[in-house]
GROMACS .gro file of C-alpha atoms in nm:
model
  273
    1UNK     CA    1   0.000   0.000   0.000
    2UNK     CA    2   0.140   0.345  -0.122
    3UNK     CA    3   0.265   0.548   0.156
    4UNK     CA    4   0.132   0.850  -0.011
    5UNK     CA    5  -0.266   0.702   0.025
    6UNK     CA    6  -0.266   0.755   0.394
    7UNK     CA    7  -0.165   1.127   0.353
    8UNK     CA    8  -0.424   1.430   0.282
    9UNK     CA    9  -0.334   1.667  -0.007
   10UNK     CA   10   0.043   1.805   0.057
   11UNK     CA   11  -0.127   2.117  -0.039
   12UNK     CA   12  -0.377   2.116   0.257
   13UNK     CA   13  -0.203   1.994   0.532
   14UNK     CA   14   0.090   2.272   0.467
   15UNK     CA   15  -0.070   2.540   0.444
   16UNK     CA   16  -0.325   2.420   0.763
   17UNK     CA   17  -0.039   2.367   0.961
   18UNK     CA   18   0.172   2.644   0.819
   19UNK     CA   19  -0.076   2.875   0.926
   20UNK     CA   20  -0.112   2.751   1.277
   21UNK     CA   21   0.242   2.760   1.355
   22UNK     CA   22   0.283   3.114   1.166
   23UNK     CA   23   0.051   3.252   1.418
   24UNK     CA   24   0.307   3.124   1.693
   25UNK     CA   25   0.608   3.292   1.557
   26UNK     CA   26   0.410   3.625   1.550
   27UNK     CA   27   0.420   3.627   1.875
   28UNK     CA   28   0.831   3.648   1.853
   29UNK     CA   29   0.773   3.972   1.668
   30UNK     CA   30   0.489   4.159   1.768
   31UNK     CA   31   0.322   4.215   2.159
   32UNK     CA   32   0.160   4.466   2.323
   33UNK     CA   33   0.081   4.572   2.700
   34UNK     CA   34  -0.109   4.304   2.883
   35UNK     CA   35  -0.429   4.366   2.973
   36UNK     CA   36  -0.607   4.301   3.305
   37UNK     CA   37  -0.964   4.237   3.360
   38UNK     CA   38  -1.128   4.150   3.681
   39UNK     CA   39  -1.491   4.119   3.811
   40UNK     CA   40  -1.673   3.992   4.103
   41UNK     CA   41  -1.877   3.684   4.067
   42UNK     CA   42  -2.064   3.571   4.418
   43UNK     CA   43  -1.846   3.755   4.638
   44UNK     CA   44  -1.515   3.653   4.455
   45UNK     CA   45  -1.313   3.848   4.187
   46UNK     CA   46  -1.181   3.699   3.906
   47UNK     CA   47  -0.935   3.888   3.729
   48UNK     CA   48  -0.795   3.788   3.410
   49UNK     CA   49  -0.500   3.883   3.223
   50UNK     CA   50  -0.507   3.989   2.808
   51UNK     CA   51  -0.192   3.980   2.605
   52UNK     CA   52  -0.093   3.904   2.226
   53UNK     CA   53  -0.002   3.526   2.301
   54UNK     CA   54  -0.314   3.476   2.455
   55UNK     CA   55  -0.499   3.620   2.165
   56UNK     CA   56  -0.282   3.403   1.916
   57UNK     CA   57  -0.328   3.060   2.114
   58UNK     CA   58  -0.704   3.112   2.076
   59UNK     CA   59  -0.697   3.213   1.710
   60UNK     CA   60  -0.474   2.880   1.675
   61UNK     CA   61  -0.778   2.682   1.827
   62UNK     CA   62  -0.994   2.817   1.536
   63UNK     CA   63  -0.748   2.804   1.305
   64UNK     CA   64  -0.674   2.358   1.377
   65UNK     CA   65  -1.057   2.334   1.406
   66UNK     CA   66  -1.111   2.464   1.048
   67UNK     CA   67  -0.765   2.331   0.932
   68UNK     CA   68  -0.856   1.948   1.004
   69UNK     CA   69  -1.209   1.989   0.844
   70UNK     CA   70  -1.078   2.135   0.556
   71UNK     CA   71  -0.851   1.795   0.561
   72UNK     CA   72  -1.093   1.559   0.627
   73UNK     CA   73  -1.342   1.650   0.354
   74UNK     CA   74  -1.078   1.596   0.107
   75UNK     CA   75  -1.092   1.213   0.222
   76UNK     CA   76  -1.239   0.956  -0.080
   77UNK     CA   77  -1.479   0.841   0.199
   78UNK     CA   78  -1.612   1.158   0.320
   79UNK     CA   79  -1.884   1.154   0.105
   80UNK     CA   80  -2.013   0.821   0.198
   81UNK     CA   81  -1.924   0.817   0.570
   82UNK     CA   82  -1.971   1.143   0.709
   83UNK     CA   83  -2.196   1.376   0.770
   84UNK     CA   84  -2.090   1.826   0.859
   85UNK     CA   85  -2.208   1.706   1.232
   86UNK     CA   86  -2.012   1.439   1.273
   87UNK     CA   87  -1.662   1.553   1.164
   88UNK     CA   88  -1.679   1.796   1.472
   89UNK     CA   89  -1.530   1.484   1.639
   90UNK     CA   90  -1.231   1.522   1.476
   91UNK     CA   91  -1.150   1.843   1.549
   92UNK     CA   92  -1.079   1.766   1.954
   93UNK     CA   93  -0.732   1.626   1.904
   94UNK     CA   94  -0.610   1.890   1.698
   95UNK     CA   95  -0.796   2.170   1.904
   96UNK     CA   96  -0.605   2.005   2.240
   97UNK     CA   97  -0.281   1.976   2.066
   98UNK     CA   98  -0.297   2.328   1.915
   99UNK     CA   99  -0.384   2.436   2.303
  100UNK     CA  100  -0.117   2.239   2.472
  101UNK     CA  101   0.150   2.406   2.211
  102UNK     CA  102   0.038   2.789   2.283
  103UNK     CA  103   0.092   2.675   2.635
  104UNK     CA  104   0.360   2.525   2.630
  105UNK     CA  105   0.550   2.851   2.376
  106UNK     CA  106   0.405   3.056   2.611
  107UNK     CA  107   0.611   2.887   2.949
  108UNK     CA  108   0.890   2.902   2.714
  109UNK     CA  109   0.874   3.266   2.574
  110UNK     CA  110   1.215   3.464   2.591
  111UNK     CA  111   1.428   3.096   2.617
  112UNK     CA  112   1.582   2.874   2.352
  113UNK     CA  113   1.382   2.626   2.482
  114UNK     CA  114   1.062   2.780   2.267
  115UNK     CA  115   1.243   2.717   1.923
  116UNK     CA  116   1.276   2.329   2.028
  117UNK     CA  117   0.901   2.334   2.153
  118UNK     CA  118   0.807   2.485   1.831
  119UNK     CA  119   0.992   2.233   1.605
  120UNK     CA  120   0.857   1.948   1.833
  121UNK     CA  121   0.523   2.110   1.801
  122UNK     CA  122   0.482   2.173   1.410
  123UNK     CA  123   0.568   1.801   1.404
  124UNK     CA  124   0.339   1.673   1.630
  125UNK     CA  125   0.062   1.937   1.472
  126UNK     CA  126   0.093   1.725   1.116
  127UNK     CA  127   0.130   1.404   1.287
  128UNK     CA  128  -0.219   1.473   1.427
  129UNK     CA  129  -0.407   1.635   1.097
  130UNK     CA  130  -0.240   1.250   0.935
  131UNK     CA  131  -0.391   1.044   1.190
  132UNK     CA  132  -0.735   1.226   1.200
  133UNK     CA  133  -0.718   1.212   0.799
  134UNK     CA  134  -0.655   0.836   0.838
  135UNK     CA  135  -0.941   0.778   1.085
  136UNK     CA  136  -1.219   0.891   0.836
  137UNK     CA  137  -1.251   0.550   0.682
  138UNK     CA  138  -1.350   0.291   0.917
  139UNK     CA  139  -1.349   0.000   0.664
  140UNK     CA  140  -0.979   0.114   0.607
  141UNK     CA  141  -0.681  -0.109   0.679
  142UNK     CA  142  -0.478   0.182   0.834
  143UNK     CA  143  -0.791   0.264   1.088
  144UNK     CA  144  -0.692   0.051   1.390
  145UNK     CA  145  -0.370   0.219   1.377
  146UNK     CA  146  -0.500   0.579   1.338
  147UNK     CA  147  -0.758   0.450   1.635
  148UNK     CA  148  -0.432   0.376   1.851
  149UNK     CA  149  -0.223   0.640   1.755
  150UNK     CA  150  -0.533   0.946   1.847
  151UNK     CA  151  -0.562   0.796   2.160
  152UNK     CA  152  -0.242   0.752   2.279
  153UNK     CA  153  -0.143   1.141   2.147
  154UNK     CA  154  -0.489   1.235   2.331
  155UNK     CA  155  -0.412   1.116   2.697
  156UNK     CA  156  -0.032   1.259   2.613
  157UNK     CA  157  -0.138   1.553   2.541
  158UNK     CA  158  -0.420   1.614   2.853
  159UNK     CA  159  -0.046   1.505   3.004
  160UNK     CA  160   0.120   1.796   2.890
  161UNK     CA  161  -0.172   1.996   2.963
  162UNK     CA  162  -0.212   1.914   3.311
  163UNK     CA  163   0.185   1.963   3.387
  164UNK     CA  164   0.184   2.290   3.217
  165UNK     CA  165  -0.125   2.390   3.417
  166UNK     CA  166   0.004   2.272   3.789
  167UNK     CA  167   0.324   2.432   3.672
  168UNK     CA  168   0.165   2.749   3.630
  169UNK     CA  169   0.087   3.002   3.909
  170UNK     CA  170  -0.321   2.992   3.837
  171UNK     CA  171  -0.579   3.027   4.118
  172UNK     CA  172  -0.815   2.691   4.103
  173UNK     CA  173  -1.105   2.868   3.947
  174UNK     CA  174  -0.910   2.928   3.616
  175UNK     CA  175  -0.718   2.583   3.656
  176UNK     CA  176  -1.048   2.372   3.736
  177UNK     CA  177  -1.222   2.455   3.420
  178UNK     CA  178  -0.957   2.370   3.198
  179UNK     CA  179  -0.899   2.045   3.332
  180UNK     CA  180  -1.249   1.957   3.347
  181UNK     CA  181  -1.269   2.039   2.977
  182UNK     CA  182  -0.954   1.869   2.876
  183UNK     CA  183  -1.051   1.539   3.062
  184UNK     CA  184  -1.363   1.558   2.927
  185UNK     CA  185  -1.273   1.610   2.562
  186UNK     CA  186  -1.019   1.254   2.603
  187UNK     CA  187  -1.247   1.056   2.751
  188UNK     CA  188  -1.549   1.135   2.534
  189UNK     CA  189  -1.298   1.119   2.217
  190UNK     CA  190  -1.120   0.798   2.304
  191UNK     CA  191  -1.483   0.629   2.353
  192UNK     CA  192  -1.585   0.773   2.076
  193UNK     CA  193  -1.316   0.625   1.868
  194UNK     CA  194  -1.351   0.237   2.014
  195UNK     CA  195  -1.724   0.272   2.007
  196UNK     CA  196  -1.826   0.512   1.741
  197UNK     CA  197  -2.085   0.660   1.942
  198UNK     CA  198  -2.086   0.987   2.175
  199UNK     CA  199  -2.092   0.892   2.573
  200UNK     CA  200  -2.131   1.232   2.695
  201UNK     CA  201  -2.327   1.102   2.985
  202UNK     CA  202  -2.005   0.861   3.094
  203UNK     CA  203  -1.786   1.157   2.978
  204UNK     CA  204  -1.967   1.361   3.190
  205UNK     CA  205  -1.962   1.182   3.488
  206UNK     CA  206  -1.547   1.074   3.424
  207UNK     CA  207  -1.516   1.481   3.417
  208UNK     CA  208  -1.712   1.512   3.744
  209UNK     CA  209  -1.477   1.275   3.845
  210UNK     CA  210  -1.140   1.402   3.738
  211UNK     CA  211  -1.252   1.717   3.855
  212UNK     CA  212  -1.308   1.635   4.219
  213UNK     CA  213  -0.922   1.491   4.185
  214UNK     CA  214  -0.792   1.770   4.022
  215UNK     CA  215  -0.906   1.960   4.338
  216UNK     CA  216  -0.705   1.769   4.595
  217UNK     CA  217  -0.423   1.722   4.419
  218UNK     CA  218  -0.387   2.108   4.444
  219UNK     CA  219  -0.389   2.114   4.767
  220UNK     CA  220  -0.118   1.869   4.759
  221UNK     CA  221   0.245   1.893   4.807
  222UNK     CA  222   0.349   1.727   4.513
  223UNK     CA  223   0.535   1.812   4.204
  224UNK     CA  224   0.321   1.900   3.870
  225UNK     CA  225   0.456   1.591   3.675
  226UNK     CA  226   0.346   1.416   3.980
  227UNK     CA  227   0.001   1.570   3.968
  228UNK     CA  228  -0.036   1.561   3.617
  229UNK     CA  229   0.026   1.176   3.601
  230UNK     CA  230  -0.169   1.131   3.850
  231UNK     CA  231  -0.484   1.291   3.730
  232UNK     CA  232  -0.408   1.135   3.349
  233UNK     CA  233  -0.359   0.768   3.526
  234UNK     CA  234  -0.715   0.869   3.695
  235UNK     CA  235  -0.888   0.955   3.364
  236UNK     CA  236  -0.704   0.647   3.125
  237UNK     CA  237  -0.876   0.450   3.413
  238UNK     CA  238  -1.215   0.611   3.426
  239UNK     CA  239  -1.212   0.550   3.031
  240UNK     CA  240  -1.115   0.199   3.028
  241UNK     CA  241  -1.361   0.119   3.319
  242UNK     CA  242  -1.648   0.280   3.056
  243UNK     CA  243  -1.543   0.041   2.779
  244UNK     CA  244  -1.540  -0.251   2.995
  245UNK     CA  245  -1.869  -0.191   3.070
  246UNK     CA  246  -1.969  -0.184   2.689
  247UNK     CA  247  -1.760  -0.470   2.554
  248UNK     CA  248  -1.926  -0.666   2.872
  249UNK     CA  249  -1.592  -0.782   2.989
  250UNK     CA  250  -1.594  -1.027   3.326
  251UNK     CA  251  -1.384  -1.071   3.596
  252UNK     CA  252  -0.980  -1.015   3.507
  253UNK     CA  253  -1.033  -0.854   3.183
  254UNK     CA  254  -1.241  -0.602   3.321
  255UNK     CA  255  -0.993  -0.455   3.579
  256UNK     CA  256  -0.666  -0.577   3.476
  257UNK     CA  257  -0.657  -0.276   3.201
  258UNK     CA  258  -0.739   0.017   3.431
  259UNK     CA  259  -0.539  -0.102   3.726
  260UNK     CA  260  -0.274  -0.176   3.572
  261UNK     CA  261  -0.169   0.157   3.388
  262UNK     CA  262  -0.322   0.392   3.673
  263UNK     CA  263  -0.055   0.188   3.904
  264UNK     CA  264   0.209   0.259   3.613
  265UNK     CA  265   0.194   0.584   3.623
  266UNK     CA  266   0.155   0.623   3.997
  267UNK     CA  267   0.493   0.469   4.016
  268UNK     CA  268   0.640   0.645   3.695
  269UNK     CA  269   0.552   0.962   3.868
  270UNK     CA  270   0.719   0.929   4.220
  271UNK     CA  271   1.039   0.770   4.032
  272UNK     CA  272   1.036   1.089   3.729
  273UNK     CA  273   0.872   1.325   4.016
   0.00000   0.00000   0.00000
């Protein structure tokens, strides 16, 4: 099978992620004073902070959103497969990874370190737009392996997410949501893609979930790769205790999945924390 089958048009997927990255160097070149807003809500004030690279990272989340259905309805079996509705699913991965990367350049800005984030990150951009290309076509040899690859990029990037979250000095309101979100965009994408049908109730209730963790482990003294692999380990669980219940697994094969990874990367993150 031609390598060149399982990629979208050259001509789409460089300018989609050409653009996307573009936007990232801008913010190299051009800034302006940050700008603070803050009002009360119930007694508390919220104050948030506007700047260029702020603006840019959520331009970016447009920008993949469009970028990947521009991709996807390129795809021989769009036609026959998909419906406008449908292909919003593919736009979570890209959305999270473009997210994680303004993050990430943004922890980074003023270092060397951000030219080696952005290379990593253009990579990893197309790496995603390929594997949500490939998914399009269940019937499709290279399927499984798109199926494994989104998944595993998915709960890697809520990884990167988390760390760069806990890392940062954000008041729980502002970190909360964003977690909640994130955990709830993996979950209900990695069901989606073993099951082929939305589980936004399950979702919903794995969010609920991984947000009442996300709560103590700020409050704890731990590091953030400690946290984040904590709260990952918690939500790779919650998600393969969901499709347990659906394939009807029994006894061993029900738990040994779950268990087994969230006590992986308990111990990965005291030994890396």
């Amino acid at each position: 099978m031609r390598i060149r089958d399982s990629l979208p048009e050259i001509n789409r997927l460089s300018i989609a992620s050409a653009a996307i990255m573009l936007a990232f160097a801008l913010t190299q070149l051009i800034t302006f004073p940050a700008q603070s807003f803050s009002f009360a809500l119930f007694g508390v004030l919220i104050e948030f902070v506007l700047d260029f690279s702020t603006i840019t990272t959520i331009l970016t989340v447009f920008l993949a959103a469009t970028g990947v259905q521009w991709l996807i309805i390129s795809h021989p079996s769009w036609e026959r497969h998909e419906t406008p509705w449908e292909s919003i699913q593919n736009w979570i991965v890209p959305v999270l990874t473009t997210l994680v990367i303004g993050v990430a350049l943004n922890a980074f800005a003023g270092s060397p370190l951000w030219w080696v984030v952005y290379v990593l990150g253009s990579l990893l951009l197309i790496a995603v737009f390929i594997a949500e290309y490939n998914s399009i076509a269940v019937e499709d040899v290279r399927h499984p392996m798109a199926i494994i690859g989104l998944t595993a990029l998915s709960f890697a990037l809520y990884l990167l997410l988390a760390i760069a979250l806990f890392s940062a000095k954000l008041r729980l309101y502002i970190r909360l949501p964003l977690l909640a979100v994130g955990g709830m965009v993996v979950i209900s994408r990695s069901l989606y893609l073993r099951l082929r049908n939305w589980e936004m109730i399950w979702a919903g209730v794995g969010s609920l979930i991984v947000s009442e963790i996300a709560v103590g482990l700020h409050y704890l003294p731990f590091s953030p790769i400690q946290k984040g692999m904590l709260l990952v380990g918690m939500t790779y669980a919650l998600t393969s205790i969901v499709l347990g219940i659906k394939d009807k697994r029994q006894g061993m094969a029900f738990w040994i999945e779950p268990v087994f990874m969230f006590v992986l990367l308990i111990l990965v993150s005291f030994i890396w924390g």
